[in-house]
Each structure stands twice: as C-alpha cells, then as structure tokens.
Amino acid sequence: MEDSLRLDSAQLAAFQQDPRYDYDRELVGGSQNFIEWLSTIISDWFEKTCNTLMDNEAVKFALVIVGLLVVAVIAWLVWKKGAKLFLRNAPGDALDYELEEDTIYGVDFDGDIRQALEQQNYRQAVRLVYLQTLKHLSDAGKIEWQPSRTPTQYVRQYGLPAFAELSRRFIRVRYGNFQADEALYLEMKQLQQDIIEKGGQA
C-alpha cells in the first residue's frame, strides 16, 4: 500500500513562494517603527485606490513634514493662548469684572453690590457678597484675613457648613468661570445671612 503522507517537495516550494501563505510577515512587521509601518499602509492604500505606486521613502518624508507642522501649530497655540486654551469659556465670553486683587478693607460693600445688581453684573455681586462675608468673619474674630489666603484656607479656619457652601459657590464663579445669575446671588445672600446669624457677626 502506497504511503499517502509523502512530502511533495514541488508543492511545498510553491507554498513557500506564495505571499498568501507568508505568515511570518506578521511577526517580522514588529521590527518596523511607526513611521515605516504607517508609510507602508499609505503606500498600499494609494496603490489600491489610485493605481499609483508611491515610494515608501517619499511617504515617510511627507509624514515627517506633516508631523513637524502639527507640533509647530500646537506649540504656537500654547505660546499664543497660554492658559486660555484650558478654560471653559465660550469664544467672546468675557469676564464681567477684572481680576483685581481681592480686599475686604476700604470697600463700600452695600453700595458696590447695589451698583452691580443695577448693571445685572451678578458675577461681581457674588464676589462682593463673599468678600463682605469675610469682612464680617474677620471683624468677629472667626478668621484671620490675609490677602494671600485662599477660600479653602478660610474654610479650614471656620468650618461652618454654610460658610463652606458659600465658599464653594464663590470658587466656581471666581476661578471656574461659571456663569452667575440672580438665583445664585440670592443663594449667596441667604448663606451669608445664615453665617451671620450663627455667630459670624462682630
């Protein structure tokens, strides 16, 4: 009986020459760097869709140029816009007041708040209510006010929940660029009243 498992050398050589059976190329491809791999993909795509042969070296050169242009544009944007790139403001959405240094002394809080409300400048009104509350707490000896201190530091000094909530709302408007409206202003005034009634008044 003839052995049916004999090796057909001619057929084996044909299989080895056929690229459809070249399974090792998947493993060899791992030695390519990203640019080489991407240029091969692009060259193959051009060849299949446009019936145009593209030199891998030309594709690599074009990819390097495009990559450098992208890096240059990103660097220019970061240099030109700086931190503004990471703020959530919509284009043209300007702050309602300038970011001057906050102080609690020499300020006519009632008059300035009234003026801000007349102009419907609720962001400024919220800021002034917070600073007015700090003035009350400082005068009552509940906090030690200093220009360099942050709202979080004041909350650590005076941990009343109403004051923590007031500070949280102020931080969102002052530093998080959240929109302030009349409802938020009224919430701030109510929290301020709660703080004063619970011992925050001199």
CSV table of C-alpha atoms in Angstrom, one decimal:
chain,number,residue,atom,x,y,z
A,1,MET,CA,0.0,0.0,0.0
A,2,GLU,CA,1.4,3.4,-1.0
A,3,ASP,CA,2.1,5.9,1.8
A,4,SER,CA,-0.3,8.9,1.2
A,5,LEU,CA,1.7,11.1,3.5
A,6,ARG,CA,4.7,11.6,1.3
A,7,LEU,CA,6.1,15.1,1.2
A,8,ASP,CA,5.6,16.8,-2.2
A,9,SER,CA,8.7,19.0,-2.5
A,10,ALA,CA,7.4,20.9,-5.5
A,11,GLN,CA,4.1,21.7,-3.8
A,12,LEU,CA,5.9,22.8,-0.6
A,13,ALA,CA,8.2,25.1,-2.6
A,14,ALA,CA,5.2,26.7,-4.3
A,15,PHE,CA,3.5,27.3,-1.0
A,16,GLN,CA,6.7,28.9,0.4
A,17,GLN,CA,6.9,31.3,-2.6
A,18,ASP,CA,3.2,32.3,-2.4
A,19,PRO,CA,2.8,35.6,-0.4
A,20,ARG,CA,-0.7,34.5,0.7
A,21,TYR,CA,0.9,31.9,2.9
A,22,ASP,CA,3.7,34.1,4.3
A,23,TYR,CA,2.5,34.0,7.9
A,24,ASP,CA,5.9,35.1,9.3
A,25,ARG,CA,5.4,38.6,7.8
A,26,GLU,CA,3.1,39.5,10.7
A,27,LEU,CA,5.9,38.7,13.1
A,28,VAL,CA,8.6,40.5,11.1
A,29,GLY,CA,6.4,43.6,10.9
A,30,GLY,CA,7.0,44.2,14.6
A,31,SER,CA,10.6,45.3,13.7
A,32,GLN,CA,9.2,48.3,11.8
A,33,ASN,CA,9.0,51.6,13.6
A,34,PHE,CA,5.7,53.6,13.5
A,35,ILE,CA,6.7,55.8,10.6
A,36,GLU,CA,7.7,52.8,8.4
A,37,TRP,CA,4.5,51.0,9.3
A,38,LEU,CA,2.3,54.0,8.5
A,39,SER,CA,4.1,54.7,5.3
A,40,THR,CA,3.6,51.1,4.1
A,41,ILE,CA,-0.1,51.4,4.9
A,42,ILE,CA,-0.4,54.7,3.0
A,43,SER,CA,1.6,53.4,0.0
A,44,ASP,CA,-0.6,50.2,-0.2
A,45,TRP,CA,-3.8,52.4,0.1
A,46,PHE,CA,-2.6,54.6,-2.8
A,47,GLU,CA,-1.7,51.6,-4.9
A,48,LYS,CA,-5.1,50.0,-4.4
A,49,THR,CA,-7.3,53.1,-4.7
A,50,CYS,CA,-5.4,55.3,-7.2
A,51,ASN,CA,-3.4,52.6,-9.1
A,52,THR,CA,-0.4,54.8,-8.3
A,53,LEU,CA,2.8,53.5,-6.9
A,54,MET,CA,4.3,55.6,-4.2
A,55,ASP,CA,7.8,55.3,-2.9
A,56,ASN,CA,7.9,54.4,0.8
A,57,GLU,CA,10.7,56.9,1.4
A,58,ALA,CA,8.6,59.8,-0.1
A,59,VAL,CA,5.7,58.8,2.1
A,60,LYS,CA,8.0,58.8,5.2
A,61,PHE,CA,9.3,62.2,4.3
A,62,ALA,CA,5.8,63.6,3.8
A,63,LEU,CA,4.7,62.1,7.2
A,64,VAL,CA,7.7,63.7,9.0
A,65,ILE,CA,6.9,67.1,7.4
A,66,VAL,CA,3.2,66.8,8.4
A,67,GLY,CA,4.2,65.8,12.0
A,68,LEU,CA,6.6,68.7,12.3
A,69,LEU,CA,3.8,71.1,11.1
A,70,VAL,CA,1.4,69.7,13.7
A,71,VAL,CA,3.9,70.1,16.5
A,72,ALA,CA,4.7,73.7,15.4
A,73,VAL,CA,1.0,74.6,15.3
A,74,ILE,CA,0.4,73.2,18.8
A,75,ALA,CA,3.5,75.0,20.1
A,76,TRP,CA,2.3,78.2,18.6
A,77,LEU,CA,-1.2,77.9,20.1
A,78,VAL,CA,0.2,77.2,23.5
A,79,TRP,CA,2.6,80.1,23.3
A,80,LYS,CA,-0.1,82.5,21.9
A,81,LYS,CA,-3.1,81.4,24.0
A,82,GLY,CA,-1.4,80.0,27.1
A,83,ALA,CA,-3.7,79.0,29.9
A,84,LYS,CA,-6.8,80.3,28.0
A,85,LEU,CA,-6.7,77.1,25.9
A,86,PHE,CA,-7.8,75.1,29.0
A,87,LEU,CA,-10.7,77.4,30.2
A,88,ARG,CA,-14.3,76.5,29.6
A,89,ASN,CA,-15.3,80.0,28.4
A,90,ALA,CA,-17.0,80.2,25.0
A,91,PRO,CA,-15.3,82.4,22.4
A,92,GLY,CA,-16.0,86.0,23.1
A,93,ASP,CA,-17.3,85.2,26.6
A,94,ALA,CA,-15.6,87.9,28.6
A,95,LEU,CA,-15.4,88.2,32.3
A,96,ASP,CA,-17.9,90.6,33.8
A,97,TYR,CA,-15.2,92.2,36.0
A,98,GLU,CA,-11.4,92.4,36.0
A,99,LEU,CA,-9.5,90.1,38.2
A,100,GLU,CA,-8.2,92.7,40.6
A,101,GLU,CA,-6.8,91.7,44.0
A,102,ASP,CA,-9.5,91.0,46.5
A,103,THR,CA,-9.6,93.0,49.6
A,104,ILE,CA,-12.1,93.5,52.4
A,105,TYR,CA,-11.0,96.9,53.6
A,106,GLY,CA,-11.9,100.3,52.2
A,107,VAL,CA,-14.8,98.8,50.2
A,108,ASP,CA,-18.4,100.2,50.2
A,109,PHE,CA,-19.9,96.7,50.0
A,110,ASP,CA,-23.6,97.8,50.2
A,111,GLY,CA,-23.1,100.5,47.6
A,112,ASP,CA,-21.0,98.4,45.3
A,113,ILE,CA,-23.4,95.4,45.5
A,114,ARG,CA,-26.3,97.7,44.7
A,115,GLN,CA,-24.5,99.1,41.7
A,116,ALA,CA,-23.5,95.6,40.4
A,117,LEU,CA,-27.2,94.5,40.7
A,118,GLU,CA,-28.4,97.6,38.8
A,119,GLN,CA,-26.0,96.6,36.0
A,120,GLN,CA,-27.1,92.9,36.3
A,121,ASN,CA,-23.4,92.1,36.9
A,122,TYR,CA,-24.1,89.1,39.1
A,123,ARG,CA,-20.6,87.8,38.9
A,124,GLN,CA,-19.4,91.0,40.6
A,125,ALA,CA,-22.3,90.9,43.1
A,126,VAL,CA,-21.4,87.3,44.1
A,127,ARG,CA,-17.7,88.3,44.5
A,128,LEU,CA,-18.7,91.2,46.7
A,129,VAL,CA,-21.1,89.2,48.9
A,130,TYR,CA,-18.3,86.7,49.6
A,131,LEU,CA,-15.8,89.4,50.5
A,132,GLN,CA,-18.4,91.1,52.6
A,133,THR,CA,-18.8,87.8,54.5
A,134,LEU,CA,-15.1,87.5,55.0
A,135,LYS,CA,-15.2,91.1,56.5
A,136,HIS,CA,-17.9,90.0,58.9
A,137,LEU,CA,-16.0,86.9,60.0
A,138,SER,CA,-12.7,88.8,60.3
A,139,ASP,CA,-14.4,91.5,62.4
A,140,ALA,CA,-15.9,88.8,64.6
A,141,GLY,CA,-12.6,87.1,65.1
A,142,LYS,CA,-13.7,83.9,63.4
A,143,ILE,CA,-11.0,84.1,60.7
A,144,GLU,CA,-7.6,85.8,60.3
A,145,TRP,CA,-7.9,87.6,57.0
A,146,GLN,CA,-4.8,87.9,54.8
A,147,PRO,CA,-4.7,88.8,51.1
A,148,SER,CA,-2.6,85.7,50.2
A,149,ARG,CA,-5.1,83.2,51.8
A,150,THR,CA,-7.4,81.1,49.7
A,151,PRO,CA,-11.1,80.4,50.3
A,152,THR,CA,-10.2,76.8,51.2
A,153,GLN,CA,-7.9,78.1,53.9
A,154,TYR,CA,-10.7,80.2,55.4
A,155,VAL,CA,-13.0,77.2,55.4
A,156,ARG,CA,-10.3,75.4,57.4
A,157,GLN,CA,-10.3,78.3,59.9
A,158,TYR,CA,-14.1,78.5,60.2
A,159,GLY,CA,-15.7,75.2,59.3
A,160,LEU,CA,-19.4,76.2,59.4
A,161,PRO,CA,-21.3,74.3,56.6
A,162,ALA,CA,-23.0,77.4,55.4
A,163,PHE,CA,-19.6,79.1,55.0
A,164,ALA,CA,-18.1,76.1,53.2
A,165,GLU,CA,-21.1,76.2,50.8
A,166,LEU,CA,-20.7,79.9,50.3
A,167,SER,CA,-17.0,79.5,49.5
A,168,ARG,CA,-17.7,76.6,47.1
A,169,ARG,CA,-20.1,78.8,45.1
A,170,PHE,CA,-17.7,81.7,45.1
A,171,ILE,CA,-14.8,79.5,43.9
A,172,ARG,CA,-16.9,78.1,41.0
A,173,VAL,CA,-17.7,81.7,39.8
A,174,ARG,CA,-14.4,83.4,40.5
A,175,TYR,CA,-12.0,80.7,39.4
A,176,GLY,CA,-14.0,78.2,37.4
A,177,ASN,CA,-15.7,80.8,35.1
A,178,PHE,CA,-19.2,79.5,35.9
A,179,GLN,CA,-21.9,81.9,35.0
A,180,ALA,CA,-23.5,83.8,37.9
A,181,ASP,CA,-27.2,84.8,37.8
A,182,GLU,CA,-29.7,86.4,40.1
A,183,ALA,CA,-30.7,83.0,41.6
A,184,LEU,CA,-27.0,82.3,42.6
A,185,TYR,CA,-26.7,85.8,44.1
A,186,LEU,CA,-29.8,85.2,46.2
A,187,GLU,CA,-28.4,81.9,47.4
A,188,MET,CA,-25.2,83.6,48.4
A,189,LYS,CA,-27.1,86.3,50.3
A,190,GLN,CA,-29.1,83.6,52.2
A,191,LEU,CA,-26.0,81.7,53.1
A,192,GLN,CA,-24.4,84.9,54.2
A,193,GLN,CA,-27.4,85.6,56.5
A,194,ASP,CA,-27.1,82.1,57.9
A,195,ILE,CA,-23.5,82.6,58.7
A,196,ILE,CA,-24.1,86.0,60.4
A,197,GLU,CA,-26.9,84.6,62.5
A,198,LYS,CA,-24.8,81.7,63.6
A,199,GLY,CA,-22.1,83.8,65.2
A,200,GLY,CA,-20.3,85.4,62.3
A,201,GLN,CA,-21.1,89.0,63.3
A,202,ALA,CA,-19.0,91.2,65.5
